[in-house]
Amino acid sequence: TAVKAGVALLKESHGLVPAISLQKKNPVKNPRSTMATYTGLYDIYRLMFNRLGKRADDELRPLSTAFSFNNEEGACPACKGLGSLTVCDENRLITNPEKSLTSGALDGSKTGKFYGESHGQYVATLLTVGQKLGIDYSVSYKDLDENARNIAMNGCGEDVFNVDWHYKRGAHEGVHHLQTTWPGFLKLVETEYHRKHADARGEAMLALMKVVACEHCQGFRLKPERQRHMIRGLHIGQVAAMSADEVVKWFEDVFPEAFEEELEKKAAEMFRLSIMAHLEALQKTGLGHLSAGRMLKTLSTGELQRLKLVTGLSSSVSNNILYLLDEPTGGLHPRDIKQLLNLFNDLTEAGNTLVCITHEPMLMTAASKIIELGPKGGTKGGWIVEETHL
């Protein structure tokens, strides 16, 4: 309601400039959006590693897009550039470990019940696997040894089994003969989840899933060969995962000594100045301690609002913009609020205007004008009760 009232108030102004409303919500859901990609910081990192990254072998220098996890040329093929995989959690799938896999161990969920149906295709295949490998899957799951559990959960690779499936469907029963591999219960569930997830039907299966770091790229989202391009022992994924505070220190302690050729030194200084502008803006908003690789969807609403201000501060076309912020100091320590006020001053000195909906005394004291809306909250508010010029 406060934001709507603020917008209505602005519409009544004369000579209205372009406005950006930073509301108290986080609508970002895309896991590919990170603090570094959103602010443009990652684009500069890509250019820097394309120009200055070193490799021990004589590989030709790749294009800067090769360092992007949002581009097929650079994205890890295992996780498609996400840095993590959604997999089935064995501990969630096995709900009754005192029972066997063929009669109830999976019955705690609809999905588990389907794959663990005693007269179903998958149990028939598991029993055939057990017979061939000398494993008795009729015993309780908790009594199976590690090898038997691993085969049941993770399968037998490309081995093909001749299965006699004795099926029962109501009054219908019979035997179906098939040749099939055994992928394991975890892979069966994962395959179904990802198939349904593509059209939003996978949410019902989320209770069985967990997110793990991608082992192929170690969570850095990039192809391993892209991680072999380094500057002073760090690849782009490691630098992007660092906080602004850490990268600032890296630039001060390590970066200047990394290059010997004059052209490289000049390029390095150009990158350093451009990157430092972004890093200092992150520090001023109280976000300097967060990893630049942090996904936007995990930020609090206050953090996301302040991050949007970073893009305004580091942009060369940021002047003459009106920013409308909803409680931007939420969750901030007084020390960080002082830093935020410095950023506000930088924005206003660049010709921008800030309108803040806030109850924070430090913010109100720093304002040039305070407008109190009321007389009450919700639908009973929205009227100008008092104006104070400071």
Short mmCIF file of C-alpha atoms in Angstrom, two decimals:
data_model
loop_
_atom_site.label_atom_id
_atom_site.label_comp_id
_atom_site.label_asym_id
_atom_site.label_seq_id
_atom_site.Cartn_x
_atom_site.Cartn_y
_atom_site.Cartn_z
CA THR A 1 0.00 0.00 0.00
CA ALA A 2 2.84 2.36 0.88
CA VAL A 3 4.54 1.73 -2.47
CA LYS A 4 1.28 2.37 -4.34
CA ALA A 5 0.79 5.59 -2.39
CA GLY A 6 4.35 6.64 -3.22
CA VAL A 7 3.83 5.94 -6.90
CA ALA A 8 0.56 7.91 -6.88
CA LEU A 9 2.34 10.80 -5.19
CA LEU A 10 5.07 10.76 -7.83
CA LYS A 11 2.54 10.76 -10.66
CA GLU A 12 1.23 14.08 -9.40
CA SER A 13 4.69 15.64 -9.66
CA HIS A 14 5.64 17.98 -12.49
CA GLY A 15 8.50 17.13 -14.85
CA LEU A 16 8.57 13.49 -13.77
CA VAL A 17 11.88 11.76 -14.57
CA PRO A 18 12.30 8.02 -15.35
CA ALA A 19 11.45 6.06 -12.21
CA ILE A 20 12.57 2.70 -10.84
CA SER A 21 10.44 1.14 -8.10
CA LEU A 22 12.38 -1.24 -5.81
CA GLN A 23 9.66 -3.04 -3.89
CA LYS A 24 9.78 -5.21 -0.81
CA LYS A 25 9.73 -8.56 -2.57
CA ASN A 26 12.09 -10.85 -4.44
CA PRO A 27 10.49 -11.99 -7.71
CA VAL A 28 13.69 -13.58 -9.08
CA LYS A 29 13.40 -17.36 -9.53
CA ASN A 30 16.03 -18.02 -12.21
CA PRO A 31 18.96 -20.00 -10.69
CA ARG A 32 21.25 -18.61 -13.43
CA SER A 33 20.94 -15.07 -12.08
CA THR A 34 23.72 -14.29 -9.61
CA MET A 35 24.94 -11.11 -7.98
CA ALA A 36 27.88 -11.06 -10.39
CA THR A 37 25.79 -11.53 -13.54
CA TYR A 38 23.12 -9.05 -12.43
CA THR A 39 25.55 -6.23 -11.72
CA GLY A 40 27.63 -6.84 -14.85
CA LEU A 41 30.63 -7.80 -12.74
CA TYR A 42 30.82 -11.27 -14.27
CA ASP A 43 30.99 -9.80 -17.78
CA ILE A 44 34.16 -7.93 -16.80
CA TYR A 45 35.58 -11.09 -15.19
CA ARG A 46 35.00 -12.95 -18.48
CA LEU A 47 36.81 -10.30 -20.49
CA MET A 48 39.64 -10.24 -17.96
CA PHE A 49 40.21 -13.99 -18.07
CA ASN A 50 39.91 -14.01 -21.85
CA ARG A 51 42.66 -11.37 -22.08
CA LEU A 52 44.88 -12.25 -19.12
CA GLY A 53 44.17 -15.86 -18.14
CA LYS A 54 47.18 -18.21 -18.38
CA ARG A 55 47.42 -21.90 -19.28
CA ALA A 56 50.36 -24.26 -19.05
CA ASP A 57 49.73 -25.67 -22.54
CA ASP A 58 49.48 -23.83 -25.85
CA GLU A 59 45.70 -23.84 -26.23
CA LEU A 60 44.37 -20.99 -28.32
CA ARG A 61 42.75 -18.24 -26.30
CA PRO A 62 38.96 -18.86 -26.25
CA LEU A 63 36.33 -16.17 -26.73
CA SER A 64 34.98 -14.48 -23.61
CA THR A 65 31.69 -16.39 -24.10
CA ALA A 66 33.66 -19.56 -23.32
CA PHE A 67 33.83 -18.34 -19.72
CA SER A 68 30.06 -17.94 -19.45
CA PHE A 69 28.05 -20.64 -17.69
CA ASN A 70 24.99 -19.34 -19.55
CA ASN A 71 26.57 -20.22 -22.88
CA GLU A 72 26.91 -23.77 -24.23
CA GLU A 73 30.55 -23.08 -25.03
CA GLY A 74 31.37 -22.57 -21.37
CA ALA A 75 28.65 -24.33 -19.35
CA CYS A 76 29.44 -27.58 -17.55
CA PRO A 77 27.75 -30.34 -19.58
CA ALA A 78 26.77 -32.30 -16.46
CA CYS A 79 24.80 -29.58 -14.67
CA LYS A 80 24.16 -27.33 -17.72
CA GLY A 81 25.86 -24.42 -16.00
CA LEU A 82 23.83 -24.50 -12.78
CA GLY A 83 26.66 -25.71 -10.55
CA SER A 84 24.34 -28.14 -8.80
CA LEU A 85 22.16 -31.15 -9.51
CA THR A 86 18.75 -32.08 -8.15
CA VAL A 87 18.93 -35.76 -7.23
CA CYS A 88 16.80 -38.25 -5.37
CA ASP A 89 17.59 -38.53 -1.67
CA GLU A 90 17.83 -42.19 -0.65
CA ASN A 91 16.95 -41.37 2.97
CA ARG A 92 13.69 -39.76 1.83
CA LEU A 93 12.80 -42.45 -0.68
CA ILE A 94 13.31 -45.31 1.81
CA THR A 95 10.57 -44.61 4.34
CA ASN A 96 10.26 -48.08 5.88
CA PRO A 97 13.80 -49.56 6.12
CA GLU A 98 12.53 -52.38 8.33
CA LYS A 99 10.65 -53.69 5.29
CA SER A 100 12.06 -55.11 2.06
CA LEU A 101 12.32 -53.19 -1.20
CA THR A 102 9.85 -55.65 -2.71
CA SER A 103 7.17 -55.22 -0.04
CA GLY A 104 6.84 -51.77 1.49
CA ALA A 105 10.21 -50.08 2.02
CA LEU A 106 9.29 -47.40 -0.53
CA ASP A 107 5.62 -47.02 0.35
CA GLY A 108 5.92 -43.67 2.19
CA SER A 109 5.33 -41.64 -0.98
CA LYS A 110 3.19 -41.95 -4.08
CA THR A 111 6.29 -42.12 -6.27
CA GLY A 112 7.97 -44.71 -4.07
CA LYS A 113 4.83 -46.81 -3.99
CA PHE A 114 4.74 -46.83 -7.80
CA TYR A 115 8.32 -48.02 -8.22
CA GLY A 116 8.11 -50.41 -5.29
CA GLU A 117 4.86 -52.11 -6.34
CA SER A 118 5.34 -55.80 -5.55
CA HIS A 119 3.84 -56.94 -8.88
CA GLY A 120 5.35 -54.09 -10.89
CA GLN A 121 7.97 -54.05 -13.61
CA TYR A 122 10.69 -52.45 -11.46
CA VAL A 123 10.47 -54.88 -8.57
CA ALA A 124 10.51 -57.75 -11.09
CA THR A 125 13.68 -56.34 -12.60
CA LEU A 126 15.29 -55.89 -9.18
CA LEU A 127 14.51 -59.49 -8.25
CA THR A 128 16.07 -60.69 -11.52
CA VAL A 129 19.19 -58.62 -10.78
CA GLY A 130 19.30 -60.12 -7.31
CA GLN A 131 19.03 -63.66 -8.62
CA LYS A 132 21.87 -63.12 -11.09
CA LEU A 133 24.16 -61.44 -8.53
CA GLY A 134 23.26 -63.65 -5.57
CA ILE A 135 21.45 -60.96 -3.57
CA ASP A 136 18.28 -61.70 -1.61
CA TYR A 137 16.11 -58.58 -1.94
CA SER A 138 13.27 -60.14 0.05
CA VAL A 139 15.01 -59.24 3.34
CA SER A 140 14.49 -55.88 5.04
CA TYR A 141 16.35 -52.94 3.56
CA LYS A 142 18.24 -52.30 6.80
CA ASP A 143 19.68 -55.83 6.66
CA LEU A 144 21.12 -55.45 3.15
CA ASP A 145 24.87 -54.89 2.91
CA GLU A 146 26.36 -51.77 1.29
CA ASN A 147 26.88 -53.42 -2.09
CA ALA A 148 23.29 -54.70 -2.29
CA ARG A 149 21.95 -51.26 -1.36
CA ASN A 150 24.18 -49.55 -3.91
CA ILE A 151 22.96 -51.84 -6.71
CA ALA A 152 19.33 -51.32 -5.73
CA MET A 153 19.70 -47.55 -5.57
CA ASN A 154 22.26 -46.80 -8.30
CA GLY A 155 21.84 -49.68 -10.73
CA CYS A 156 24.16 -51.90 -12.77
CA GLY A 157 25.29 -49.61 -15.56
CA GLU A 158 24.80 -50.94 -19.10
CA ASP A 159 24.29 -54.61 -18.12
CA VAL A 160 21.16 -56.07 -19.74
CA PHE A 161 18.89 -58.53 -17.89
CA ASN A 162 16.23 -60.97 -19.17
CA VAL A 163 13.24 -60.32 -16.94
CA ASP A 164 10.10 -62.44 -16.55
CA TRP A 165 7.61 -59.92 -15.20
CA HIS A 166 4.64 -61.63 -13.54
CA TYR A 167 2.17 -58.77 -13.61
CA LYS A 168 -1.21 -58.33 -11.93
CA ARG A 169 -3.65 -55.54 -12.81
CA GLY A 170 -7.00 -56.14 -11.15
CA ALA A 171 -8.44 -59.27 -12.73
CA HIS A 172 -5.71 -59.30 -15.38
CA GLU A 173 -2.48 -61.16 -14.82
CA GLY A 174 0.19 -62.83 -16.87
CA VAL A 175 3.89 -62.87 -17.73
CA HIS A 176 5.71 -60.30 -19.81
CA HIS A 177 9.25 -61.03 -21.00
CA LEU A 178 11.61 -58.10 -21.46
CA GLN A 179 15.26 -57.26 -21.83
CA THR A 180 16.24 -54.22 -19.85
CA THR A 181 19.01 -52.49 -17.93
CA TRP A 182 18.67 -51.69 -14.23
CA PRO A 183 19.25 -47.95 -13.58
CA GLY A 184 18.40 -48.15 -9.88
CA PHE A 185 15.55 -46.59 -7.92
CA LEU A 186 17.33 -43.23 -7.51
CA LYS A 187 17.88 -42.75 -11.24
CA LEU A 188 14.32 -43.86 -12.01
CA VAL A 189 12.93 -41.19 -9.67
CA GLU A 190 15.37 -38.53 -10.94
CA THR A 191 14.46 -39.21 -14.58
CA GLU A 192 10.76 -38.88 -13.81
CA TYR A 193 11.35 -35.70 -11.78
CA HIS A 194 13.30 -33.95 -14.54
CA ARG A 195 10.77 -35.03 -17.16
CA LYS A 196 7.90 -33.59 -15.12
CA HIS A 197 9.90 -30.59 -13.90
CA ALA A 198 10.05 -29.30 -17.47
CA ASP A 199 6.30 -28.58 -17.33
CA ALA A 200 6.02 -27.79 -13.59
CA ARG A 201 4.57 -31.19 -12.59
CA GLY A 202 7.70 -32.11 -10.64
CA GLU A 203 6.81 -30.04 -7.56
CA ALA A 204 4.88 -32.96 -6.08
CA MET A 205 8.13 -34.97 -6.08
CA LEU A 206 10.31 -32.30 -4.41
CA ALA A 207 9.96 -33.97 -1.02
CA LEU A 208 12.06 -36.85 -2.36
CA MET A 209 14.79 -34.67 -3.87
CA LYS A 210 17.89 -32.84 -2.66
CA VAL A 211 20.32 -30.40 -4.29
CA VAL A 212 24.01 -31.36 -4.40
CA ALA A 213 27.06 -29.64 -5.86
CA CYS A 214 28.00 -30.86 -9.33
CA GLU A 215 31.06 -33.10 -9.03
CA HIS A 216 32.03 -32.57 -12.68
CA CYS A 217 32.62 -28.83 -12.28
CA GLN A 218 32.96 -28.75 -8.46
CA GLY A 219 30.02 -26.36 -8.29
CA PHE A 220 31.75 -23.67 -10.40
CA ARG A 221 29.26 -24.10 -13.30
CA LEU A 222 31.98 -24.11 -16.00
CA LYS A 223 33.57 -26.83 -18.09
CA PRO A 224 36.73 -28.15 -16.37
CA GLU A 225 38.89 -26.99 -19.31
CA ARG A 226 37.74 -23.40 -18.72
CA GLN A 227 38.87 -23.70 -15.13
CA ARG A 228 42.44 -24.29 -16.30
CA HIS A 229 42.74 -20.64 -17.37
CA MET A 230 44.12 -18.91 -14.30
CA ILE A 231 45.35 -15.60 -12.96
CA ARG A 232 47.77 -16.07 -10.07
CA GLY A 233 46.42 -19.54 -9.29
CA LEU A 234 42.70 -18.72 -9.44
CA HIS A 235 40.23 -19.52 -12.22
CA ILE A 236 37.21 -17.38 -13.03
CA GLY A 237 34.84 -19.59 -11.03
CA GLN A 238 36.92 -19.13 -7.88
CA VAL A 239 37.12 -15.37 -8.33
CA ALA A 240 33.38 -15.12 -9.03
CA ALA A 241 32.65 -17.13 -5.87
CA MET A 242 34.58 -14.66 -3.70
CA SER A 243 32.94 -11.81 -1.84
CA ALA A 244 33.62 -8.20 -2.76
CA ASP A 245 35.73 -7.86 0.39
CA GLU A 246 37.86 -10.87 -0.64
CA VAL A 247 38.34 -9.74 -4.24
CA VAL A 248 39.37 -6.26 -3.12
CA LYS A 249 42.06 -7.84 -0.95
CA TRP A 250 43.12 -10.14 -3.82
CA PHE A 251 43.54 -7.14 -6.11
CA GLU A 252 45.61 -5.35 -3.49
CA ASP A 253 47.85 -8.28 -2.47
CA VAL A 254 48.21 -10.45 -5.57
CA PHE A 255 46.91 -8.91 -8.77
CA PRO A 256 49.55 -6.20 -9.38
CA GLU A 257 52.39 -8.75 -9.41
CA ALA A 258 50.70 -11.13 -11.88
CA PHE A 259 51.90 -9.53 -15.11
CA GLU A 260 55.26 -8.66 -16.62
CA GLU A 261 54.55 -7.42 -20.16
CA GLU A 262 53.67 -3.75 -20.48
CA LEU A 263 50.51 -4.34 -22.53
CA GLU A 264 49.26 -6.87 -19.97
CA LYS A 265 49.96 -4.43 -17.14
CA LYS A 266 47.92 -1.72 -18.88
CA ALA A 267 45.05 -4.13 -19.56
CA ALA A 268 45.17 -5.39 -15.97
CA GLU A 269 44.93 -1.85 -14.60
CA MET A 270 41.94 -1.12 -16.84
CA PHE A 271 40.15 -4.24 -15.59
CA ARG A 272 41.10 -3.48 -11.99
CA LEU A 273 39.58 0.02 -12.09
CA SER A 274 36.37 -1.20 -13.72
CA ILE A 275 35.96 -4.11 -11.30
CA MET A 276 36.81 -2.03 -8.23
CA ALA A 277 33.96 0.38 -9.07
CA HIS A 278 31.52 -2.55 -8.82
CA LEU A 279 33.13 -3.96 -5.69
CA GLU A 280 33.12 -0.64 -3.84
CA ALA A 281 29.44 -0.20 -4.69
CA LEU A 282 28.69 -3.64 -3.22
CA GLN A 283 30.59 -2.70 -0.06
CA LYS A 284 28.71 0.57 0.27
CA THR A 285 25.38 -1.26 0.18
CA GLY A 286 26.40 -3.65 2.94
CA LEU A 287 26.73 -6.56 0.49
CA GLY A 288 30.52 -6.76 0.49
CA HIS A 289 30.57 -9.92 2.61
CA LEU A 290 28.36 -11.94 0.25
CA SER A 291 29.71 -14.19 -2.50
CA ALA A 292 29.31 -12.54 -5.89
CA GLY A 293 28.23 -15.98 -7.12
CA ARG A 294 25.24 -15.94 -4.77
CA MET A 295 21.98 -16.67 -6.60
CA LEU A 296 19.59 -13.71 -6.65
CA LYS A 297 16.66 -15.89 -5.61
CA THR A 298 18.38 -16.53 -2.25
CA LEU A 299 18.73 -12.84 -1.37
CA SER A 300 16.43 -11.15 1.11
CA THR A 301 14.20 -8.40 -0.26
CA GLY A 302 16.35 -5.73 1.39
CA GLU A 303 19.53 -7.22 -0.09
CA LEU A 304 17.98 -7.35 -3.56
CA GLN A 305 16.89 -3.71 -3.36
CA ARG A 306 20.39 -2.63 -2.41
CA LEU A 307 21.87 -4.77 -5.19
CA LYS A 308 19.68 -2.95 -7.71
CA LEU A 309 21.14 0.29 -6.43
CA VAL A 310 24.61 -1.06 -7.18
CA THR A 311 23.72 -1.30 -10.87
CA GLY A 312 22.58 2.31 -10.76
CA LEU A 313 25.72 3.49 -9.02
CA SER A 314 28.10 1.68 -11.38
CA SER A 315 26.22 2.69 -14.54
CA SER A 316 27.49 5.56 -16.65
CA VAL A 317 23.91 6.51 -17.53
CA SER A 318 22.54 6.50 -13.98
CA ASN A 319 21.93 10.24 -13.58
CA ASN A 320 18.46 11.81 -13.59
CA ILE A 321 16.73 8.61 -12.40
CA LEU A 322 14.16 8.51 -9.60
CA TYR A 323 14.46 5.50 -7.27
CA LEU A 324 11.53 4.48 -5.08
CA LEU A 325 12.66 2.13 -2.29
CA ASP A 326 10.53 0.19 0.18
CA GLU A 327 12.26 -0.26 3.58
CA PRO A 328 15.80 -0.57 2.10
CA THR A 329 17.47 -0.83 5.52
CA GLY A 330 15.66 -4.00 6.57
CA GLY A 331 18.00 -6.28 8.54
CA LEU A 332 20.98 -3.90 8.36
CA HIS A 333 23.33 -3.12 11.24
CA PRO A 334 23.63 0.65 12.02
CA ARG A 335 27.20 0.51 10.68
CA ASP A 336 25.91 -0.76 7.33
CA ILE A 337 23.14 1.85 7.29
CA LYS A 338 25.86 4.54 7.38
CA GLN A 339 27.51 2.91 4.36
CA LEU A 340 24.15 2.83 2.59
CA LEU A 341 23.69 6.54 3.26
CA ASN A 342 27.04 7.16 1.58
CA LEU A 343 25.77 5.29 -1.48
CA PHE A 344 22.57 7.37 -1.42
CA ASN A 345 24.68 10.51 -1.38
CA ASP A 346 26.69 9.27 -4.37
CA LEU A 347 23.46 8.62 -6.30
CA THR A 348 21.97 12.02 -5.52
CA GLU A 349 25.24 13.80 -6.31
CA ALA A 350 25.12 12.10 -9.72
CA GLY A 351 21.78 13.81 -10.33
CA ASN A 352 19.37 11.09 -9.18
CA THR A 353 16.43 11.39 -6.78
CA LEU A 354 15.64 8.87 -4.02
CA VAL A 355 12.24 8.39 -2.38
CA CYS A 356 12.40 5.95 0.56
CA ILE A 357 9.43 4.41 2.36
CA THR A 358 10.97 3.87 5.77
CA HIS A 359 10.67 3.99 9.54
CA GLU A 360 14.46 4.11 10.06
CA PRO A 361 15.43 7.28 12.04
CA MET A 362 18.92 7.44 10.48
CA LEU A 363 17.40 7.56 7.01
CA MET A 364 14.83 10.16 7.94
CA THR A 365 17.47 12.37 9.56
CA ALA A 366 19.53 12.29 6.35
CA ALA A 367 16.56 13.15 4.11
CA SER A 368 16.00 16.62 2.64
CA LYS A 369 12.23 16.20 2.93
CA ILE A 370 9.92 13.96 4.97
CA ILE A 371 6.36 13.24 3.89
CA GLU A 372 4.16 11.43 6.42
CA LEU A 373 1.29 9.40 4.98
CA GLY A 374 -1.77 8.40 6.96
CA PRO A 375 -3.80 8.92 8.95
CA LYS A 376 -3.80 5.15 9.41
CA GLY A 377 -2.45 2.10 7.63
CA GLY A 378 -3.84 0.02 4.78
CA THR A 379 -6.94 1.29 2.99
CA LYS A 380 -7.31 4.02 5.64
CA GLY A 381 -4.01 5.59 4.68
CA GLY A 382 -2.42 7.16 1.60
CA TRP A 383 -3.11 10.79 2.48
CA ILE A 384 -0.40 13.35 3.10
CA VAL A 385 -0.59 14.11 6.83
CA GLU A 386 2.51 16.26 7.19
CA GLU A 387 5.48 17.55 5.17
CA THR A 388 8.79 18.57 6.72
CA HIS A 389 11.70 20.22 4.90
CA LEU A 390 15.05 19.51 6.56
#
